[in-house]
Coordinates of C-alpha atoms in Angstrom, one line a residue:
M1 CA -204.9 -66.9 -58.6
E2 CA -202.3 -64.7 -57.0
R3 CA -198.6 -64.9 -57.8
P4 CA -196.5 -67.1 -55.5
T5 CA -194.9 -64.8 -52.9
V6 CA -191.2 -64.9 -52.2
L7 CA -189.7 -63.3 -49.1
L8 CA -186.2 -61.8 -49.8
A9 CA -184.1 -61.4 -46.8
V10 CA -180.9 -60.4 -48.7
D11 CA -177.9 -58.3 -48.0
G12 CA -177.0 -55.6 -50.5
E13 CA -178.6 -54.7 -53.9
T14 CA -181.8 -56.6 -54.7
D15 CA -183.2 -54.8 -57.8
S16 CA -181.9 -57.4 -60.2
Y17 CA -183.5 -60.2 -58.1
L18 CA -186.8 -58.3 -57.9
D19 CA -186.8 -57.8 -61.7
A20 CA -186.0 -61.4 -62.5
L21 CA -188.5 -62.8 -60.1
D22 CA -191.2 -60.5 -61.5
R23 CA -190.5 -61.6 -65.0
A24 CA -190.8 -65.2 -64.0
G25 CA -194.2 -64.7 -62.4
F26 CA -193.3 -64.4 -58.7
A27 CA -194.3 -61.6 -56.3
A28 CA -191.1 -60.8 -54.3
V29 CA -191.3 -58.8 -51.1
Q30 CA -188.3 -57.7 -49.0
A31 CA -187.6 -58.0 -45.3
T32 CA -186.6 -54.7 -43.7
V33 CA -184.8 -53.7 -40.5
S34 CA -188.2 -53.3 -38.9
G35 CA -189.1 -57.0 -39.4
L36 CA -190.9 -59.2 -41.9
P37 CA -193.7 -57.9 -44.1
P38 CA -197.2 -59.4 -43.7
G39 CA -197.3 -63.0 -45.0
P40 CA -198.1 -65.7 -45.9
F41 CA -195.1 -66.6 -48.1
D42 CA -194.8 -69.4 -50.5
L43 CA -191.0 -69.4 -50.6
A44 CA -188.2 -67.6 -48.9
V45 CA -184.6 -66.6 -49.5
I46 CA -182.3 -65.8 -46.6
D47 CA -178.8 -64.4 -47.0
C48 CA -176.3 -65.5 -44.3
D49 CA -174.3 -62.3 -44.9
L50 CA -177.0 -60.7 -42.8
G51 CA -175.4 -62.5 -39.9
G52 CA -176.0 -65.9 -38.3
D53 CA -178.3 -64.6 -35.6
V54 CA -180.4 -62.6 -38.0
A55 CA -180.7 -65.5 -40.5
S56 CA -181.8 -67.9 -37.7
S57 CA -184.3 -65.3 -36.4
V58 CA -185.8 -64.7 -39.8
Y59 CA -186.1 -68.5 -40.4
A60 CA -187.7 -69.0 -37.0
M61 CA -190.3 -66.3 -37.6
L62 CA -191.0 -67.7 -41.1
Q63 CA -191.7 -71.2 -39.8
A64 CA -193.8 -70.2 -36.8
N65 CA -197.1 -70.7 -38.7
G66 CA -196.2 -73.6 -40.9
H67 CA -193.3 -74.7 -43.1
V68 CA -192.1 -72.2 -45.8
P69 CA -189.6 -73.8 -48.3
T70 CA -186.4 -71.8 -47.9
L71 CA -183.3 -71.2 -49.9
L72 CA -180.2 -70.2 -47.8
M73 CA -177.5 -68.2 -49.5
L74 CA -173.9 -68.7 -48.2
G75 CA -170.8 -66.8 -48.9
P76 CA -167.6 -68.7 -49.8
G77 CA -166.2 -70.5 -46.8
M78 CA -169.2 -69.6 -44.6
E79 CA -170.7 -72.2 -42.3
L80 CA -174.4 -72.7 -41.6
P81 CA -175.8 -70.7 -38.7
D82 CA -176.4 -72.7 -35.6
G83 CA -179.7 -74.6 -35.6
L84 CA -180.3 -74.5 -39.4
G85 CA -178.2 -77.4 -40.6
G86 CA -181.0 -80.0 -40.9
N87 CA -183.8 -77.6 -41.7
I88 CA -183.0 -75.7 -44.8
D89 CA -184.6 -77.0 -48.0
E90 CA -181.9 -75.6 -50.4
L91 CA -178.4 -74.1 -50.2
A92 CA -176.7 -71.9 -52.7
L93 CA -173.2 -70.4 -52.7
K94 CA -172.8 -66.8 -53.5
P95 CA -172.5 -65.0 -55.9
L96 CA -176.0 -66.1 -57.1
P97 CA -177.0 -64.6 -60.4
P98 CA -180.7 -63.5 -60.8
D99 CA -181.5 -66.2 -63.4
A100 CA -179.9 -68.8 -61.2
L101 CA -182.1 -67.7 -58.3
V102 CA -185.2 -68.0 -60.5
Y103 CA -184.6 -71.5 -61.5
R104 CA -183.5 -72.6 -58.1
L105 CA -186.9 -71.2 -56.7
Q106 CA -188.8 -72.8 -59.6
A107 CA -187.3 -76.2 -58.7
L108 CA -188.0 -75.6 -55.0
L109 CA -191.6 -74.8 -55.9
I110 CA -192.0 -78.0 -57.8
R111 CA -190.5 -80.0 -55.0
S112 CA -192.9 -78.5 -52.5
G113 CA -195.8 -79.9 -54.6
R114 CA -196.8 -76.7 -56.3
Q115 CA -197.3 -75.7 -59.9
L116 CA -195.2 -73.0 -61.6
P117 CA -196.5 -69.5 -62.2
T118 CA -196.6 -68.1 -65.7
E119 CA -195.3 -64.6 -66.7
S120 CA -198.9 -63.3 -66.2
G121 CA -198.6 -64.2 -62.5
E122 CA -201.2 -66.9 -62.7
W123 CA -200.6 -70.5 -61.7
A124 CA -199.7 -72.8 -64.6
S125 CA -202.5 -74.8 -66.1
A126 CA -202.6 -77.4 -68.8
E127 CA -202.9 -74.7 -71.4
G128 CA -200.5 -72.3 -69.7
L129 CA -197.5 -74.4 -68.6
S130 CA -195.9 -74.0 -72.0
T131 CA -195.4 -70.3 -71.3
A132 CA -194.0 -70.8 -67.8
P133 CA -190.4 -69.6 -68.0
I134 CA -188.7 -72.7 -66.6
A135 CA -185.8 -72.2 -68.9
G136 CA -186.5 -70.3 -72.1
E137 CA -188.9 -71.3 -74.9
G138 CA -187.5 -74.6 -76.2
H139 CA -189.2 -77.9 -75.4
S140 CA -186.9 -80.1 -73.2
V141 CA -187.3 -83.8 -73.0
S142 CA -185.5 -85.8 -70.3
I143 CA -184.6 -89.4 -71.4
F144 CA -184.3 -91.5 -68.2
A145 CA -184.0 -95.1 -67.0
P146 CA -183.4 -96.1 -63.4
K147 CA -181.4 -99.1 -64.7
G148 CA -178.4 -98.9 -67.0
G149 CA -178.1 -101.0 -70.1
V150 CA -181.6 -100.5 -71.4
G151 CA -180.6 -98.5 -74.5
K152 CA -181.3 -95.1 -73.0
T153 CA -178.5 -93.3 -74.8
T154 CA -179.3 -95.0 -78.1
I155 CA -182.9 -93.8 -77.8
A156 CA -181.8 -90.2 -76.9
V157 CA -179.3 -89.9 -79.8
N158 CA -181.7 -91.3 -82.4
M159 CA -184.6 -89.3 -81.1
A160 CA -182.6 -86.1 -81.5
V161 CA -181.6 -87.0 -85.0
A162 CA -185.1 -88.0 -85.9
L163 CA -186.5 -84.8 -84.5
R164 CA -184.1 -82.8 -86.6
Q165 CA -185.1 -84.7 -89.7
Q166 CA -188.8 -84.3 -89.0
T167 CA -188.9 -80.7 -88.0
R168 CA -185.7 -79.1 -89.5
T169 CA -185.5 -77.0 -86.5
E170 CA -182.6 -76.5 -84.1
V171 CA -182.1 -79.6 -81.9
L172 CA -179.6 -79.8 -79.0
L173 CA -178.6 -83.1 -77.5
L174 CA -177.4 -82.5 -73.9
D175 CA -175.3 -85.2 -72.4
A176 CA -176.2 -85.0 -68.7
D177 CA -175.1 -88.5 -67.8
V178 CA -172.3 -87.0 -65.8
G179 CA -169.3 -89.2 -65.3
V180 CA -170.2 -92.1 -67.6
G181 CA -172.1 -90.5 -70.5
N182 CA -171.2 -91.8 -73.9
V183 CA -173.3 -89.7 -76.3
T184 CA -170.1 -88.9 -78.3
S185 CA -169.4 -92.6 -78.7
V186 CA -172.8 -93.3 -80.3
L187 CA -172.8 -90.1 -82.3
D188 CA -169.6 -89.2 -84.1
V189 CA -169.0 -85.5 -83.4
P190 CA -165.7 -83.7 -82.9
Y191 CA -165.2 -83.0 -79.2
R192 CA -164.4 -79.4 -78.4
H193 CA -165.1 -78.7 -74.7
G194 CA -167.5 -79.9 -72.1
L195 CA -169.3 -78.3 -69.2
A196 CA -166.5 -79.5 -66.9
D197 CA -164.3 -76.9 -68.7
L198 CA -166.7 -74.1 -67.4
A199 CA -166.7 -75.4 -63.8
D200 CA -164.0 -73.1 -62.5
S201 CA -165.7 -70.1 -64.0
S202 CA -168.1 -67.9 -62.0
P203 CA -171.8 -68.1 -63.0
E204 CA -171.5 -64.6 -64.6
E205 CA -169.1 -66.2 -67.1
W206 CA -171.7 -68.9 -68.1
T207 CA -172.6 -66.8 -71.1
D208 CA -174.2 -67.7 -74.4
A209 CA -170.7 -67.5 -76.0
A210 CA -169.2 -69.8 -73.3
F211 CA -171.8 -72.5 -74.0
E212 CA -171.6 -72.1 -77.7
Q213 CA -167.8 -72.8 -77.5
C214 CA -168.6 -76.2 -76.0
V215 CA -171.1 -77.2 -78.7
S216 CA -170.1 -79.7 -81.4
V217 CA -172.3 -80.3 -84.5
H218 CA -173.0 -83.6 -86.2
A219 CA -172.1 -82.8 -89.8
A220 CA -174.6 -85.2 -91.4
T221 CA -177.7 -84.0 -89.6
G222 CA -177.0 -80.6 -88.0
V223 CA -177.8 -81.9 -84.5
R224 CA -175.9 -79.9 -81.9
V225 CA -174.3 -81.7 -79.0
L226 CA -173.3 -80.3 -75.6
T227 CA -171.5 -82.8 -73.3
W228 CA -170.6 -82.7 -69.6
G229 CA -167.0 -83.7 -70.6
T230 CA -165.0 -86.9 -71.0
D231 CA -162.9 -87.4 -67.9
P232 CA -164.7 -89.2 -65.1
A233 CA -162.3 -87.5 -62.6
E234 CA -163.8 -84.2 -63.6
S235 CA -167.4 -85.2 -63.1
E236 CA -167.9 -83.9 -59.6
R237 CA -167.0 -80.4 -60.8
V238 CA -170.2 -80.3 -62.9
S239 CA -172.7 -78.8 -60.5
V240 CA -176.5 -78.9 -60.6
D241 CA -176.5 -75.1 -61.3
L242 CA -174.1 -75.4 -64.2
L243 CA -176.4 -78.1 -65.8
L244 CA -179.4 -75.9 -65.2
A245 CA -177.7 -72.9 -66.7
A246 CA -176.8 -75.1 -69.7
L247 CA -180.4 -76.2 -70.1
R248 CA -181.6 -72.7 -69.8
W249 CA -179.2 -71.6 -72.6
G250 CA -180.3 -74.6 -74.7
R251 CA -183.9 -73.9 -74.4
N252 CA -183.3 -70.2 -75.3
H253 CA -181.6 -71.1 -78.5
H254 CA -183.1 -74.4 -79.7
S255 CA -186.6 -75.7 -80.5
Y256 CA -185.9 -79.0 -78.8
V257 CA -183.4 -80.1 -76.1
I258 CA -183.0 -83.8 -75.6
I259 CA -181.4 -84.6 -72.3
D260 CA -179.6 -88.0 -71.8
N261 CA -179.6 -88.5 -68.0
H262 CA -177.7 -90.6 -65.6
P263 CA -179.5 -93.8 -64.5
G264 CA -179.9 -92.9 -60.8
Y265 CA -181.3 -90.4 -58.4
D266 CA -178.4 -88.0 -57.8
D267 CA -179.1 -84.3 -57.5
R268 CA -178.2 -83.5 -61.1
T269 CA -180.5 -86.1 -62.6
M270 CA -183.4 -85.1 -60.3
A271 CA -183.0 -81.5 -61.3
M272 CA -183.1 -82.4 -65.0
L273 CA -186.3 -84.4 -64.5
A274 CA -187.9 -81.7 -62.4
V275 CA -187.5 -78.9 -65.0
A276 CA -188.0 -80.9 -68.2
S277 CA -191.1 -80.3 -70.3
E278 CA -191.6 -84.0 -70.3
I279 CA -189.9 -87.3 -69.4
I280 CA -189.4 -90.3 -71.6
L281 CA -189.0 -93.4 -69.3
V282 CA -187.0 -96.1 -71.2
V283 CA -187.7 -99.7 -70.0
T284 CA -186.9 -103.1 -71.4
P285 CA -189.3 -106.1 -71.1
E286 CA -187.4 -107.7 -68.2
V287 CA -188.4 -108.2 -64.6
G288 CA -185.5 -106.2 -63.1
A289 CA -185.9 -103.2 -65.4
L290 CA -189.7 -103.3 -64.9
R291 CA -189.4 -103.4 -61.1
N292 CA -186.9 -100.5 -61.1
S293 CA -189.2 -98.5 -63.4
A294 CA -192.2 -99.1 -61.2
Q295 CA -190.3 -97.9 -58.2
F296 CA -189.3 -94.7 -60.1
L297 CA -192.9 -94.1 -61.1
E298 CA -194.0 -94.4 -57.5
L299 CA -191.5 -91.8 -56.5
A300 CA -192.3 -89.5 -59.5
R301 CA -196.0 -89.6 -58.6
E302 CA -195.2 -88.6 -55.0
L303 CA -193.1 -85.7 -56.4
G304 CA -195.9 -84.5 -58.7
L305 CA -194.0 -85.5 -61.9
G306 CA -196.2 -88.5 -62.9
D307 CA -198.3 -86.6 -65.5
N308 CA -195.1 -85.6 -67.4
I309 CA -193.9 -89.2 -68.1
R310 CA -194.3 -91.3 -71.2
V311 CA -193.1 -94.9 -71.3
V312 CA -191.1 -96.3 -74.2
V313 CA -190.3 -100.0 -74.3
N314 CA -187.0 -100.8 -75.9
R315 CA -186.2 -104.3 -77.4
A316 CA -190.0 -104.8 -77.2
N317 CA -190.0 -108.0 -79.4
H318 CA -188.6 -110.1 -76.6
G319 CA -189.7 -110.8 -73.0
I320 CA -192.7 -109.4 -71.2
R321 CA -195.6 -108.3 -73.4
P322 CA -196.1 -104.5 -73.6
Q323 CA -199.7 -104.8 -72.4
D324 CA -198.5 -106.6 -69.3
M325 CA -195.9 -104.0 -68.7
A326 CA -198.5 -101.2 -69.0
S327 CA -200.6 -103.0 -66.4
S328 CA -197.6 -103.4 -64.0
L329 CA -196.5 -99.8 -64.4
G330 CA -200.0 -98.2 -64.3
L331 CA -199.2 -96.2 -67.4
P332 CA -199.9 -96.8 -71.1
I333 CA -197.0 -97.7 -73.4
S334 CA -196.5 -94.7 -75.6
A335 CA -194.1 -96.4 -78.1
T336 CA -192.1 -99.5 -78.6
V337 CA -188.8 -100.1 -80.3
V338 CA -187.8 -103.5 -81.6
S339 CA -184.5 -105.1 -81.0
N340 CA -182.0 -105.3 -83.9
G341 CA -178.8 -106.0 -82.0
P342 CA -176.3 -106.5 -84.9
K343 CA -177.3 -103.4 -86.8
A344 CA -177.6 -101.3 -83.7
V345 CA -174.1 -102.4 -82.7
I346 CA -172.7 -101.7 -86.2
A347 CA -174.2 -98.2 -86.2
S348 CA -172.9 -97.4 -82.7
N349 CA -169.4 -98.6 -83.5
E350 CA -169.4 -96.3 -86.5
G351 CA -170.8 -93.4 -84.5
N352 CA -173.7 -93.3 -86.9
P353 CA -177.3 -93.1 -85.7
V354 CA -179.4 -96.2 -86.6
V355 CA -182.0 -93.9 -88.3
L356 CA -179.3 -92.8 -90.7
K357 CA -177.3 -96.1 -91.1
F358 CA -180.4 -98.3 -91.6
P359 CA -183.3 -96.0 -92.5
K360 CA -185.5 -98.7 -94.0
E361 CA -185.3 -101.1 -91.0
K362 CA -188.2 -101.4 -88.6
I363 CA -186.0 -100.2 -85.7
S364 CA -185.6 -96.9 -87.5
D365 CA -189.4 -96.7 -88.1
D366 CA -189.9 -97.3 -84.4
L367 CA -187.3 -94.6 -83.4
H368 CA -189.0 -92.1 -85.6
R369 CA -192.3 -92.9 -83.9
V370 CA -190.7 -92.1 -80.6
A371 CA -189.6 -88.7 -81.9
R372 CA -193.1 -88.1 -83.2
L373 CA -194.3 -88.3 -79.6
I374 CA -192.7 -84.9 -79.3
S375 CA -192.7 -83.4 -82.8
S376 CA -196.5 -84.1 -83.4
R377 CA -197.5 -82.3 -80.2
D378 CA -198.1 -78.5 -80.1
V379 CA -198.6 -78.4 -76.3
V380 CA -196.4 -79.5 -73.5
A381 CA -197.5 -82.4 -71.3
A382 CA -200.0 -81.6 -68.6
P383 CA -198.5 -80.1 -65.4
A384 CA -198.1 -81.9 -62.2
T385 CA -201.1 -81.8 -59.9
A386 CA -200.5 -80.2 -56.5
G387 CA -199.9 -82.9 -53.9
S388 CA -198.3 -83.3 -50.6
A389 CA -195.2 -81.2 -49.9
S390 CA -192.5 -83.7 -50.9
R391 CA -189.0 -82.3 -50.7
W392 CA -187.4 -84.9 -53.0
W393 CA -183.8 -83.7 -52.9
T394 CA -183.7 -84.0 -49.1
R395 CA -184.2 -87.8 -49.5
F396 CA -180.7 -87.9 -50.7
G397 CA -179.2 -85.3 -48.3
T398 CA -179.2 -81.5 -48.2
R399 CA -176.8 -80.3 -50.9
T400 CA -174.7 -77.3 -51.5
S401 CA -173.5 -76.5 -55.0
Q402 CA -171.8 -73.7 -56.8
A403 CA -174.6 -71.5 -58.1

């Protein structure tokens, strides 16, 4: 199939944007003073530095024959042009680096119910999604639970350590539970810096060296850890785009990136779910956790993410039977982890992963099985099927973030 076409209505130099979009599998065309090139367009980028009237006019012409998902670029302190406030799918503050534009458009494409292109320009298939340049080459796994207190972080930390033991490759544990994440409490690593320390920097300064300076290494295993920070007062400074840039760096320099997400549906969490290679949904055998997970799965299927999800039942030896949970969720249970409260608490209090502290316990065997869901697979999970155009971020309000 043809490459997805992106209309660029941008003020100033566009060569870097055109090159980046071409490498990512998009076909970018530019608007000119004489008008829009022939459509149709799959996506559009409109720069408000062209002027409010021009931006509004371009948008009106784009939408005349059907909705075209559009990213609007705003300069610092600039207000939205009249008439566009409730219509734009995505907002980004300038300056917007080429790589940031690519992954913003990739997320927008996913949200519109489409599959991603590969570098060859073809649409991603079950065989080809692994080469789609979402964010580098590494395999990213989002660990998620819509309800707190189900052991999500314990699963994430032990999964990262087990993956490192099983593969001996570079593994990054990304703490994206912004505001409340406690990865460094469960895994004893020396804290250096967090993403919040990069928040005041421009995107051009989010370099490999900058992210490397924020990484701590778990001495016993070699697992690398990148946290959002430690001060809840700093959490709002960690933008969606900074997290995406960190994930891109992580995938470029590690074989696996394990993402510990916030239990909720904020912009940052939804972005991490949308661009992950696959999602591990952690649920406990309780009515409340099961109900919340079923609601999340319903949303995920509407967004085209359902095929990327695996269900892991934590504390599986108590409560609702796994087969009954599978029936309620409409998904098979991929792995179960038994409860071993006292030993898990001892390990956590020492900052020592369960799989290291108690390697012969059944809970450690179970956690290694969770990791093998990833390490034993050579191909990424099947891509989402095209569905209705669901703009999931807009369910929580149109956002503007530093890009």
